[in-house]
């Protein structure tokens, strides 16, 4: 019981400190895209484009199309309607990687593993938008443009 109370106090303190740091750095937490709609100056996602080169080994491929309105929840995954094992041949979309069917112990499952089910955790829509923060990243040798 003491550990649970201590954990709650530590979590509350962490949230309070991180909020104060964000506020000190001028981050307005009330102005997120979910709250205020599309931010000014945001990049419009293209409907469809060619696939971009990968920048490093095992990089999750970027999504070459808009995902606006895609629903990915515990009950449905819009991505699998095109990329799933049952559909990719008819849609022409790349098939979900076999690695997405393994659980954390390496056991092969009949469906996409829960830890790989929420596609947008790793795969992001590609765009040529300017970086939000300065970035000096260069692709690994043999990768990228």
JSON list of C-alpha atoms in Angstrom, two decimals:
[
{"chain": "A", "resi": 1, "resn": "UNK", "atom": "CA", "xyz": [0.00, 0.00, 0.00]},
{"chain": "A", "resi": 2, "resn": "UNK", "atom": "CA", "xyz": [2.84, 2.40, 0.87]},
{"chain": "A", "resi": 3, "resn": "UNK", "atom": "CA", "xyz": [4.49, 1.73, -2.49]},
{"chain": "A", "resi": 4, "resn": "UNK", "atom": "CA", "xyz": [1.29, 2.57, -4.37]},
{"chain": "A", "resi": 5, "resn": "UNK", "atom": "CA", "xyz": [0.89, 5.90, -2.54]},
{"chain": "A", "resi": 6, "resn": "UNK", "atom": "CA", "xyz": [4.56, 6.71, -3.11]},
{"chain": "A", "resi": 7, "resn": "UNK", "atom": "CA", "xyz": [4.22, 5.88, -6.80]},
{"chain": "A", "resi": 8, "resn": "UNK", "atom": "CA", "xyz": [1.18, 8.17, -7.16]},
{"chain": "A", "resi": 9, "resn": "UNK", "atom": "CA", "xyz": [3.05, 11.04, -5.47]},
{"chain": "A", "resi": 10, "resn": "UNK", "atom": "CA", "xyz": [6.11, 10.50, -7.68]},
{"chain": "A", "resi": 11, "resn": "UNK", "atom": "CA", "xyz": [3.94, 10.43, -10.83]},
{"chain": "A", "resi": 12, "resn": "UNK", "atom": "CA", "xyz": [2.15, 13.63, -9.80]},
{"chain": "A", "resi": 13, "resn": "UNK", "atom": "CA", "xyz": [5.47, 15.35, -9.02]},
{"chain": "A", "resi": 14, "resn": "UNK", "atom": "CA", "xyz": [6.91, 14.25, -12.38]},
{"chain": "A", "resi": 15, "resn": "UNK", "atom": "CA", "xyz": [3.90, 15.66, -14.24]},
{"chain": "A", "resi": 16, "resn": "UNK", "atom": "CA", "xyz": [4.10, 18.92, -12.30]},
{"chain": "A", "resi": 17, "resn": "UNK", "atom": "CA", "xyz": [7.83, 19.36, -13.01]},
{"chain": "A", "resi": 18, "resn": "UNK", "atom": "CA", "xyz": [7.56, 18.45, -16.71]},
{"chain": "A", "resi": 19, "resn": "UNK", "atom": "CA", "xyz": [4.62, 20.85, -17.13]},
{"chain": "A", "resi": 20, "resn": "UNK", "atom": "CA", "xyz": [6.62, 23.62, -15.48]},
{"chain": "A", "resi": 21, "resn": "UNK", "atom": "CA", "xyz": [9.61, 22.93, -17.73]},
{"chain": "A", "resi": 22, "resn": "UNK", "atom": "CA", "xyz": [7.42, 22.96, -20.84]},
{"chain": "A", "resi": 23, "resn": "UNK", "atom": "CA", "xyz": [5.82, 26.22, -19.76]},
{"chain": "A", "resi": 24, "resn": "UNK", "atom": "CA", "xyz": [9.25, 27.74, -19.09]},
{"chain": "A", "resi": 25, "resn": "UNK", "atom": "CA", "xyz": [10.28, 26.81, -22.62]},
{"chain": "A", "resi": 26, "resn": "UNK", "atom": "CA", "xyz": [7.20, 28.42, -24.14]},
{"chain": "A", "resi": 27, "resn": "UNK", "atom": "CA", "xyz": [5.31, 25.21, -25.02]},
{"chain": "A", "resi": 28, "resn": "UNK", "atom": "CA", "xyz": [1.56, 25.82, -24.98]},
{"chain": "A", "resi": 29, "resn": "UNK", "atom": "CA", "xyz": [0.00, 22.47, -24.07]},
{"chain": "A", "resi": 30, "resn": "UNK", "atom": "CA", "xyz": [-3.50, 23.70, -24.99]},
{"chain": "A", "resi": 31, "resn": "UNK", "atom": "CA", "xyz": [-2.53, 24.23, -28.65]},
{"chain": "A", "resi": 32, "resn": "UNK", "atom": "CA", "xyz": [-2.04, 20.66, -29.84]},
{"chain": "A", "resi": 33, "resn": "UNK", "atom": "CA", "xyz": [-3.43, 19.57, -33.23]},
{"chain": "A", "resi": 34, "resn": "UNK", "atom": "CA", "xyz": [-6.04, 17.42, -31.45]},
{"chain": "A", "resi": 35, "resn": "UNK", "atom": "CA", "xyz": [-7.37, 20.47, -29.58]},
{"chain": "A", "resi": 36, "resn": "UNK", "atom": "CA", "xyz": [-7.09, 23.31, -32.03]},
{"chain": "A", "resi": 37, "resn": "UNK", "atom": "CA", "xyz": [-7.27, 21.66, -35.46]},
{"chain": "A", "resi": 38, "resn": "UNK", "atom": "CA", "xyz": [-4.56, 21.97, -38.10]},
{"chain": "A", "resi": 39, "resn": "UNK", "atom": "CA", "xyz": [-1.75, 24.23, -36.87]},
{"chain": "A", "resi": 40, "resn": "UNK", "atom": "CA", "xyz": [-0.83, 27.24, -38.97]},
{"chain": "A", "resi": 41, "resn": "UNK", "atom": "CA", "xyz": [1.92, 26.51, -41.46]},
{"chain": "A", "resi": 42, "resn": "UNK", "atom": "CA", "xyz": [1.47, 22.75, -41.25]},
{"chain": "A", "resi": 43, "resn": "UNK", "atom": "CA", "xyz": [2.31, 20.61, -44.24]},
{"chain": "A", "resi": 44, "resn": "UNK", "atom": "CA", "xyz": [-0.50, 19.15, -46.29]},
{"chain": "A", "resi": 45, "resn": "UNK", "atom": "CA", "xyz": [0.02, 15.43, -46.75]},
{"chain": "A", "resi": 46, "resn": "UNK", "atom": "CA", "xyz": [0.03, 14.26, -50.37]},
{"chain": "A", "resi": 47, "resn": "UNK", "atom": "CA", "xyz": [-2.63, 11.73, -51.31]},
{"chain": "A", "resi": 48, "resn": "UNK", "atom": "CA", "xyz": [-0.05, 9.34, -52.79]},
{"chain": "A", "resi": 49, "resn": "UNK", "atom": "CA", "xyz": [3.65, 9.57, -53.59]},
{"chain": "A", "resi": 50, "resn": "UNK", "atom": "CA", "xyz": [6.64, 7.36, -54.38]},
{"chain": "A", "resi": 51, "resn": "UNK", "atom": "CA", "xyz": [8.34, 5.54, -51.54]},
{"chain": "A", "resi": 52, "resn": "UNK", "atom": "CA", "xyz": [11.28, 7.33, -49.92]},
{"chain": "A", "resi": 53, "resn": "UNK", "atom": "CA", "xyz": [14.63, 5.59, -49.40]},
{"chain": "A", "resi": 54, "resn": "UNK", "atom": "CA", "xyz": [15.43, 4.27, -45.94]},
{"chain": "A", "resi": 55, "resn": "UNK", "atom": "CA", "xyz": [18.12, 6.05, -43.90]},
{"chain": "A", "resi": 56, "resn": "UNK", "atom": "CA", "xyz": [19.39, 3.21, -41.70]},
{"chain": "A", "resi": 57, "resn": "UNK", "atom": "CA", "xyz": [19.19, -0.55, -41.23]},
{"chain": "A", "resi": 58, "resn": "UNK", "atom": "CA", "xyz": [15.84, -1.76, -39.86]},
{"chain": "A", "resi": 59, "resn": "UNK", "atom": "CA", "xyz": [14.19, 1.65, -40.26]},
{"chain": "A", "resi": 60, "resn": "UNK", "atom": "CA", "xyz": [10.40, 1.20, -40.37]},
{"chain": "A", "resi": 61, "resn": "UNK", "atom": "CA", "xyz": [9.32, 2.18, -43.90]},
{"chain": "A", "resi": 62, "resn": "UNK", "atom": "CA", "xyz": [7.52, 5.51, -44.09]},
{"chain": "A", "resi": 63, "resn": "UNK", "atom": "CA", "xyz": [3.94, 5.63, -45.34]},
{"chain": "A", "resi": 64, "resn": "UNK", "atom": "CA", "xyz": [3.75, 7.05, -48.91]},
{"chain": "A", "resi": 65, "resn": "UNK", "atom": "CA", "xyz": [0.11, 8.12, -48.63]},
{"chain": "A", "resi": 66, "resn": "UNK", "atom": "CA", "xyz": [-2.18, 10.15, -46.39]},
{"chain": "A", "resi": 67, "resn": "UNK", "atom": "CA", "xyz": [-3.54, 8.42, -43.29]},
{"chain": "A", "resi": 68, "resn": "UNK", "atom": "CA", "xyz": [-6.07, 11.14, -42.45]},
{"chain": "A", "resi": 69, "resn": "UNK", "atom": "CA", "xyz": [-9.17, 9.49, -41.05]},
{"chain": "A", "resi": 70, "resn": "UNK", "atom": "CA", "xyz": [-7.52, 6.08, -40.59]},
{"chain": "A", "resi": 71, "resn": "UNK", "atom": "CA", "xyz": [-8.83, 4.33, -37.52]},
{"chain": "A", "resi": 72, "resn": "UNK", "atom": "CA", "xyz": [-6.43, 2.15, -35.58]},
{"chain": "A", "resi": 73, "resn": "UNK", "atom": "CA", "xyz": [-7.98, 0.96, -32.34]},
{"chain": "A", "resi": 74, "resn": "UNK", "atom": "CA", "xyz": [-8.12, -2.28, -30.39]},
{"chain": "A", "resi": 75, "resn": "UNK", "atom": "CA", "xyz": [-11.13, -3.33, -32.49]},
{"chain": "A", "resi": 76, "resn": "UNK", "atom": "CA", "xyz": [-10.10, -2.23, -35.97]},
{"chain": "A", "resi": 77, "resn": "UNK", "atom": "CA", "xyz": [-6.96, -1.45, -37.93]},
{"chain": "A", "resi": 78, "resn": "UNK", "atom": "CA", "xyz": [-7.51, 0.40, -41.23]},
{"chain": "A", "resi": 79, "resn": "UNK", "atom": "CA", "xyz": [-3.93, -0.34, -42.34]},
{"chain": "A", "resi": 80, "resn": "UNK", "atom": "CA", "xyz": [-4.56, -4.09, -42.38]},
{"chain": "A", "resi": 81, "resn": "UNK", "atom": "CA", "xyz": [-7.45, -3.66, -44.83]},
{"chain": "A", "resi": 82, "resn": "UNK", "atom": "CA", "xyz": [-4.81, -3.14, -47.54]},
{"chain": "A", "resi": 83, "resn": "UNK", "atom": "CA", "xyz": [-1.57, -4.48, -46.04]},
{"chain": "A", "resi": 84, "resn": "UNK", "atom": "CA", "xyz": [-2.96, -7.53, -44.23]},
{"chain": "A", "resi": 85, "resn": "UNK", "atom": "CA", "xyz": [-2.10, -11.07, -45.33]},
{"chain": "A", "resi": 86, "resn": "UNK", "atom": "CA", "xyz": [-5.62, -11.59, -46.71]},
{"chain": "A", "resi": 87, "resn": "UNK", "atom": "CA", "xyz": [-5.68, -8.38, -48.78]},
{"chain": "A", "resi": 88, "resn": "UNK", "atom": "CA", "xyz": [-2.25, -7.28, -50.03]},
{"chain": "A", "resi": 89, "resn": "UNK", "atom": "CA", "xyz": [-2.42, -9.34, -53.24]},
{"chain": "A", "resi": 90, "resn": "UNK", "atom": "CA", "xyz": [-5.65, -7.68, -54.38]},
{"chain": "A", "resi": 91, "resn": "UNK", "atom": "CA", "xyz": [-4.72, -4.14, -53.26]},
{"chain": "A", "resi": 92, "resn": "UNK", "atom": "CA", "xyz": [-1.11, -4.15, -54.46]},
{"chain": "A", "resi": 93, "resn": "UNK", "atom": "CA", "xyz": [0.06, -2.80, -51.10]},
{"chain": "A", "resi": 94, "resn": "UNK", "atom": "CA", "xyz": [3.21, -4.17, -49.45]},
{"chain": "A", "resi": 95, "resn": "UNK", "atom": "CA", "xyz": [2.43, -7.07, -47.11]},
{"chain": "A", "resi": 96, "resn": "UNK", "atom": "CA", "xyz": [2.92, -6.74, -43.36]},
{"chain": "A", "resi": 97, "resn": "UNK", "atom": "CA", "xyz": [6.39, -8.04, -42.45]},
{"chain": "A", "resi": 98, "resn": "UNK", "atom": "CA", "xyz": [6.56, -11.55, -40.96]},
{"chain": "A", "resi": 99, "resn": "UNK", "atom": "CA", "xyz": [8.33, -10.00, -37.95]},
{"chain": "A", "resi": 100, "resn": "UNK", "atom": "CA", "xyz": [5.01, -8.35, -37.05]},
{"chain": "A", "resi": 101, "resn": "UNK", "atom": "CA", "xyz": [3.55, -11.79, -36.28]},
{"chain": "A", "resi": 102, "resn": "UNK", "atom": "CA", "xyz": [6.05, -12.62, -33.51]},
{"chain": "A", "resi": 103, "resn": "UNK", "atom": "CA", "xyz": [5.45, -11.90, -29.86]},
{"chain": "A", "resi": 104, "resn": "UNK", "atom": "CA", "xyz": [8.17, -10.63, -27.50]},
{"chain": "A", "resi": 105, "resn": "UNK", "atom": "CA", "xyz": [9.31, -14.23, -26.87]},
{"chain": "A", "resi": 106, "resn": "UNK", "atom": "CA", "xyz": [9.76, -14.94, -30.60]},
{"chain": "A", "resi": 107, "resn": "UNK", "atom": "CA", "xyz": [6.66, -17.16, -30.80]},
{"chain": "A", "resi": 108, "resn": "UNK", "atom": "CA", "xyz": [4.93, -16.91, -34.20]},
{"chain": "A", "resi": 109, "resn": "UNK", "atom": "CA", "xyz": [1.26, -15.91, -33.93]},
{"chain": "A", "resi": 110, "resn": "UNK", "atom": "CA", "xyz": [-1.60, -16.32, -36.40]},
{"chain": "A", "resi": 111, "resn": "UNK", "atom": "CA", "xyz": [-2.42, -12.59, -36.28]},
{"chain": "A", "resi": 112, "resn": "UNK", "atom": "CA", "xyz": [-0.37, -9.41, -36.00]},
{"chain": "A", "resi": 113, "resn": "UNK", "atom": "CA", "xyz": [1.25, -9.33, -32.55]},
{"chain": "A", "resi": 114, "resn": "UNK", "atom": "CA", "xyz": [-0.29, -6.84, -30.10]},
{"chain": "A", "resi": 115, "resn": "UNK", "atom": "CA", "xyz": [3.02, -4.96, -29.79]},
{"chain": "A", "resi": 116, "resn": "UNK", "atom": "CA", "xyz": [3.06, -4.45, -33.59]},
{"chain": "A", "resi": 117, "resn": "UNK", "atom": "CA", "xyz": [-0.68, -3.82, -34.10]},
{"chain": "A", "resi": 118, "resn": "UNK", "atom": "CA", "xyz": [-0.63, -0.02, -33.76]},
{"chain": "A", "resi": 119, "resn": "UNK", "atom": "CA", "xyz": [1.19, 0.77, -37.02]},
{"chain": "A", "resi": 120, "resn": "UNK", "atom": "CA", "xyz": [1.51, 4.53, -36.51]},
{"chain": "A", "resi": 121, "resn": "UNK", "atom": "CA", "xyz": [3.77, 4.04, -33.49]},
{"chain": "A", "resi": 122, "resn": "UNK", "atom": "CA", "xyz": [6.64, 3.24, -35.86]},
{"chain": "A", "resi": 123, "resn": "UNK", "atom": "CA", "xyz": [5.47, 3.98, -39.40]},
{"chain": "A", "resi": 124, "resn": "UNK", "atom": "CA", "xyz": [4.88, 7.66, -40.12]},
{"chain": "A", "resi": 125, "resn": "UNK", "atom": "CA", "xyz": [3.59, 9.45, -43.23]},
{"chain": "A", "resi": 126, "resn": "UNK", "atom": "CA", "xyz": [6.48, 10.77, -45.29]},
{"chain": "A", "resi": 127, "resn": "UNK", "atom": "CA", "xyz": [6.71, 14.42, -46.19]},
{"chain": "A", "resi": 128, "resn": "UNK", "atom": "CA", "xyz": [9.34, 16.91, -47.20]},
{"chain": "A", "resi": 129, "resn": "UNK", "atom": "CA", "xyz": [8.49, 19.25, -44.32]},
{"chain": "A", "resi": 130, "resn": "UNK", "atom": "CA", "xyz": [11.26, 21.24, -42.70]},
{"chain": "A", "resi": 131, "resn": "UNK", "atom": "CA", "xyz": [12.44, 19.75, -39.38]},
{"chain": "A", "resi": 132, "resn": "UNK", "atom": "CA", "xyz": [10.81, 21.19, -36.26]},
{"chain": "A", "resi": 133, "resn": "UNK", "atom": "CA", "xyz": [14.19, 21.31, -34.53]},
{"chain": "A", "resi": 134, "resn": "UNK", "atom": "CA", "xyz": [17.67, 21.60, -36.04]},
{"chain": "A", "resi": 135, "resn": "UNK", "atom": "CA", "xyz": [18.88, 18.21, -37.18]},
{"chain": "A", "resi": 136, "resn": "UNK", "atom": "CA", "xyz": [22.36, 17.10, -38.25]},
{"chain": "A", "resi": 137, "resn": "UNK", "atom": "CA", "xyz": [21.41, 13.48, -38.99]},
{"chain": "A", "resi": 138, "resn": "UNK", "atom": "CA", "xyz": [23.01, 11.90, -42.06]},
{"chain": "A", "resi": 139, "resn": "UNK", "atom": "CA", "xyz": [21.93, 8.54, -43.48]},
{"chain": "A", "resi": 140, "resn": "UNK", "atom": "CA", "xyz": [24.09, 5.46, -42.99]},
{"chain": "A", "resi": 141, "resn": "UNK", "atom": "CA", "xyz": [26.51, 4.72, -45.80]},
{"chain": "A", "resi": 142, "resn": "UNK", "atom": "CA", "xyz": [24.58, 3.20, -48.70]},
{"chain": "A", "resi": 143, "resn": "UNK", "atom": "CA", "xyz": [21.21, 4.48, -47.47]},
{"chain": "A", "resi": 144, "resn": "UNK", "atom": "CA", "xyz": [19.12, 7.58, -48.17]},
{"chain": "A", "resi": 145, "resn": "UNK", "atom": "CA", "xyz": [19.15, 9.79, -51.23]}
]
